[in-house]
GROMACS .gro file of C-alpha atoms in nm:
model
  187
    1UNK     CA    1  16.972   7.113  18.003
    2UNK     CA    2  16.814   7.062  18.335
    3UNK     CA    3  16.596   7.356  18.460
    4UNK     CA    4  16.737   7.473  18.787
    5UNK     CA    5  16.509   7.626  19.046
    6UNK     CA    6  16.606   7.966  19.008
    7UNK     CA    7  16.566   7.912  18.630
    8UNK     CA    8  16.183   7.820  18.764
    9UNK     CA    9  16.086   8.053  19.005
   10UNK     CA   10  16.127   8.384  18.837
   11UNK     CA   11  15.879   8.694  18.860
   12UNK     CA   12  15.778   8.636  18.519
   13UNK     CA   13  15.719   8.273  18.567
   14UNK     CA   14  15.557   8.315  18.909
   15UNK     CA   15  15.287   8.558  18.730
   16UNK     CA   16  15.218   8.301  18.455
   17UNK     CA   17  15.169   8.013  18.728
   18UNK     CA   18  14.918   8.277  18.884
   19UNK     CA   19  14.748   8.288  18.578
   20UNK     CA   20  14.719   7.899  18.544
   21UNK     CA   21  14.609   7.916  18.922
   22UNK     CA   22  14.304   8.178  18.882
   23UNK     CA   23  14.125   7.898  18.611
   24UNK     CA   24  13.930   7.762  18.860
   25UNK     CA   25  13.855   8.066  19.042
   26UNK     CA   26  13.702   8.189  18.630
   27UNK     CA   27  13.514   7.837  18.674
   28UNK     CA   28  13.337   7.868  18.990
   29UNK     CA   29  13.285   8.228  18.960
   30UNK     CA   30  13.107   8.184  18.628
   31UNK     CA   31  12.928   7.900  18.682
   32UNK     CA   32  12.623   8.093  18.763
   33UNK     CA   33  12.659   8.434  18.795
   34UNK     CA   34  12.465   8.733  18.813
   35UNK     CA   35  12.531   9.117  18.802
   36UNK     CA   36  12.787   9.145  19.110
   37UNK     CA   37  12.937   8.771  19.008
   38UNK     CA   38  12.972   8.879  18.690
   39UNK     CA   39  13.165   9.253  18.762
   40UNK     CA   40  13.364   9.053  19.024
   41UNK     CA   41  13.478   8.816  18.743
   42UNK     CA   42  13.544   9.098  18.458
   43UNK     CA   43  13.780   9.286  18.721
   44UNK     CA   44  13.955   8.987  18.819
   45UNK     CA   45  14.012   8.895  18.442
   46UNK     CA   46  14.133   9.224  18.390
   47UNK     CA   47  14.421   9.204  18.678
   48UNK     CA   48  14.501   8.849  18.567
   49UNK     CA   49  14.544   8.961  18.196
   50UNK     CA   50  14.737   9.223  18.310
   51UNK     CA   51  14.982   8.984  18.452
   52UNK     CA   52  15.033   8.859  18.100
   53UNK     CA   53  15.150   9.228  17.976
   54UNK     CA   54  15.339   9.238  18.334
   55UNK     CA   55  15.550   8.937  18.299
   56UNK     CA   56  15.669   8.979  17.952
   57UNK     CA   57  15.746   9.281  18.031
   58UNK     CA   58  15.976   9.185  18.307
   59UNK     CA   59  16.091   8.904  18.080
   60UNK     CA   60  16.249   9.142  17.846
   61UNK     CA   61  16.347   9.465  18.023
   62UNK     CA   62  16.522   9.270  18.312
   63UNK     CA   63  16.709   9.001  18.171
   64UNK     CA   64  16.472   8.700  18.284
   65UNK     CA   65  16.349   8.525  17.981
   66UNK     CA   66  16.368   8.105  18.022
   67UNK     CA   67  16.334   7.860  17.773
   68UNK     CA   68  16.022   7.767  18.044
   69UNK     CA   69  15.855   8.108  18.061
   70UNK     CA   70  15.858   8.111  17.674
   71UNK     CA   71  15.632   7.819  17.692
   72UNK     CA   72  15.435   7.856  18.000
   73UNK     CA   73  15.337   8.228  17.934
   74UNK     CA   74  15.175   8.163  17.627
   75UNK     CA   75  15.020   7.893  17.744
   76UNK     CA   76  14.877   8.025  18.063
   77UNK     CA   77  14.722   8.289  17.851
   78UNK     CA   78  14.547   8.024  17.604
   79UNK     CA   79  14.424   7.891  17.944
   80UNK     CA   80  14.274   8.168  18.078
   81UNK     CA   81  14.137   8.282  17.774
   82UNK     CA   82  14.001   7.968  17.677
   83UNK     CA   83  13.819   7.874  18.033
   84UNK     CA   84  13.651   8.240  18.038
   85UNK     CA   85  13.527   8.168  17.678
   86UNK     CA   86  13.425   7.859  17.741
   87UNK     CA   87  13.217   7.983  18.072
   88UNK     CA   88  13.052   8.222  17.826
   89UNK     CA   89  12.841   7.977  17.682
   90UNK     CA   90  12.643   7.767  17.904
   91UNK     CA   91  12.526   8.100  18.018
   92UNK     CA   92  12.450   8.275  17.702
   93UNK     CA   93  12.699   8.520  17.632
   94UNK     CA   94  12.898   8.370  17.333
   95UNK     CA   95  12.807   8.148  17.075
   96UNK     CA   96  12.958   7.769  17.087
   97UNK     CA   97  13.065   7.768  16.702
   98UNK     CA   98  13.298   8.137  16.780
   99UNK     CA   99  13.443   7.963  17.076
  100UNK     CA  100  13.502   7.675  16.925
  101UNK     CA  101  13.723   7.823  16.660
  102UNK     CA  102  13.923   8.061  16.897
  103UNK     CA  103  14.016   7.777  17.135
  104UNK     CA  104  14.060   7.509  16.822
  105UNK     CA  105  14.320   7.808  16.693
  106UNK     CA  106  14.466   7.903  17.060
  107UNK     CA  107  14.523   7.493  17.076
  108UNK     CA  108  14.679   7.451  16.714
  109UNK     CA  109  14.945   7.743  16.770
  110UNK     CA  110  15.012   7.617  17.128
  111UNK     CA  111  15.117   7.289  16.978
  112UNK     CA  112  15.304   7.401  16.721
  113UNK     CA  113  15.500   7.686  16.964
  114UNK     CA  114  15.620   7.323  17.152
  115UNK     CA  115  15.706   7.201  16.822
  116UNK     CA  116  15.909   7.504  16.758
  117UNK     CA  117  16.088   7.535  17.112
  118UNK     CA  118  16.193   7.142  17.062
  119UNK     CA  119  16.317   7.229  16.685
  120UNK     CA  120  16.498   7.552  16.825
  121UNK     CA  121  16.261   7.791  16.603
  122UNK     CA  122  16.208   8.108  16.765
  123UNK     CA  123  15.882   8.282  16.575
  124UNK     CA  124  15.804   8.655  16.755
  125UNK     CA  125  15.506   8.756  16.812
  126UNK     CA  126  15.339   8.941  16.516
  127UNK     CA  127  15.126   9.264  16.545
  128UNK     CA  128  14.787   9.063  16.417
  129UNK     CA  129  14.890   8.859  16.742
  130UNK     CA  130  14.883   9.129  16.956
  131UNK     CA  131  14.553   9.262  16.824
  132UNK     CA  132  14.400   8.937  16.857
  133UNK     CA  133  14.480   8.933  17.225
  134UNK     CA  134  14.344   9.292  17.273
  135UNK     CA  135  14.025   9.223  17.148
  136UNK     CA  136  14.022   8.902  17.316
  137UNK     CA  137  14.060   9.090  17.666
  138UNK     CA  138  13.827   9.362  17.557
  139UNK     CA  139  13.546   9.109  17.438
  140UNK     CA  140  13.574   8.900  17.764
  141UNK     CA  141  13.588   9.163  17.974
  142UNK     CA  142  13.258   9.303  17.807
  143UNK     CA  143  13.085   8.966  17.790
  144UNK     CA  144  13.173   8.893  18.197
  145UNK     CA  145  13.023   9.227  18.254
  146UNK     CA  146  12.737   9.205  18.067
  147UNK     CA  147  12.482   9.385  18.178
  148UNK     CA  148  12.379   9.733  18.126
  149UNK     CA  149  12.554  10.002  18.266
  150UNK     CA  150  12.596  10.385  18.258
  151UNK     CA  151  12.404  10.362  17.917
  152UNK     CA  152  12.667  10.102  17.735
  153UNK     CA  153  12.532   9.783  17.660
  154UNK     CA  154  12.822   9.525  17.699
  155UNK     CA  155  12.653   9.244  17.604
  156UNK     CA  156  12.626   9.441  17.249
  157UNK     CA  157  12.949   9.538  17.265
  158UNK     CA  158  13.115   9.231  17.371
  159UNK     CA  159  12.914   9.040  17.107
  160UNK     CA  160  13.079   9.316  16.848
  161UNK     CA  161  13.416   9.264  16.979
  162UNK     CA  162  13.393   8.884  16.963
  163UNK     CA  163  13.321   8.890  16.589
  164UNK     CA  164  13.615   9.108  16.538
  165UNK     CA  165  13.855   8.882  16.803
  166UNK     CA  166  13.716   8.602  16.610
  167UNK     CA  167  13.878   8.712  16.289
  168UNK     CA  168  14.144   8.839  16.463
  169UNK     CA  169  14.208   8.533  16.629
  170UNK     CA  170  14.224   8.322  16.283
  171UNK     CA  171  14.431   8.549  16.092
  172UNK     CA  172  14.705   8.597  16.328
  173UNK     CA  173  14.682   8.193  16.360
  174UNK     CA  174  14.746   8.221  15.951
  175UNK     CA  175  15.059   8.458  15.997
  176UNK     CA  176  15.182   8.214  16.313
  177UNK     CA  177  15.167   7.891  16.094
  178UNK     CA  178  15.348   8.089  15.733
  179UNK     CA  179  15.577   8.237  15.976
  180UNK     CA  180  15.645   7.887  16.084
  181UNK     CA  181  15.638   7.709  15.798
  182UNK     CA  182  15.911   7.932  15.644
  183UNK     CA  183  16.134   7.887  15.917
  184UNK     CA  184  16.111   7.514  15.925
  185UNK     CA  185  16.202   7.503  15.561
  186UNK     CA  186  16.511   7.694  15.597
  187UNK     CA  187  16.656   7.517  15.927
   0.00000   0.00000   0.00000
């Protein structure tokens, strides 16, 4: 079936393109910043993962889900995710090795939710997913900010929350590829 342009340019797809449009902004922003860089950077990764919530939301309560919007949401998440972790470590806020395993993971389950839209397997979202992603945001959003302020240390705190995203982030992955697995078997 050949996507039409209405099929294309929904609100839910528009806010995932936004998403994929705001990487470089992440880049340039975090390519050396300091204390107002870095608040500017943890509020605008707070609006843009908003948009994530926002246009699933829409998806789903207003009738506009799309074959397309099932794979560009996801991955416009793994893309914003993954650039602001990435950012995090030529500047010293996240350890390579953590990264490396959270984008390695956000890779492997993007490649197999393609596999799964091509075989016609439709695997929901699981809770350990959706706490993966909230500590994801939370630790980001700590580590952009960073520094010191009103006595919490988010550099501490961020550093916490990345340990728990971490194993977050490769459990869910676990429960994506069983969940998989099982439903390839039976098709």
């Amino acid at each position: 079936a050949e996507l039409k342009h209405k099929d294309i340019w929904t609100t839910p797809n528009i806010l995932s393109f936004l998403r994929v449009a705001s990487v470089p902004f992440f880049i340039l922003i975090l390519y050396s910043p300091g204390k107002t860089l870095s608040f500017i950077a943890a509020v605008l990764f707070l609006i843009t993962s908003f948009t994530d919530w926002l246009d699933g939301y829409l998806a789903r309560n207003y009738g506009a889900p799309s074959k397309l919007g099932r794979f560009l949401d996801p991955l416009a998440d793994k893309l914003l995710i993954s650039t602001c972790l990435i950012m995090l470590i030529p500047i010293g806020r996240a350890p390579a090795w953590m990264i490396a395993l959270i984008v390695g993971r956000e890779i492997a389950i993007t490649g197999l939710r393609g596999i799964a839209l091509v075989e016609g397997i439709v695997i929901e979202t699981s809770k350990w997913g959706k706490y993966k992603t909230f500590f994801q945001t939370a630790s980001i959003t700590c580590l952009l900010l960073y520094y010191p302020f009103r006595g919490i240390d988010f550099a501490y705190l961020g550093s916490v929350l990345l340990w728990l995203a971490t194993a977050l982030t490769l459990w869910s992955g676990g429960v994506y590829i069983t969940r998989f697995l099982k439903q390839a078997v039976t098709s």
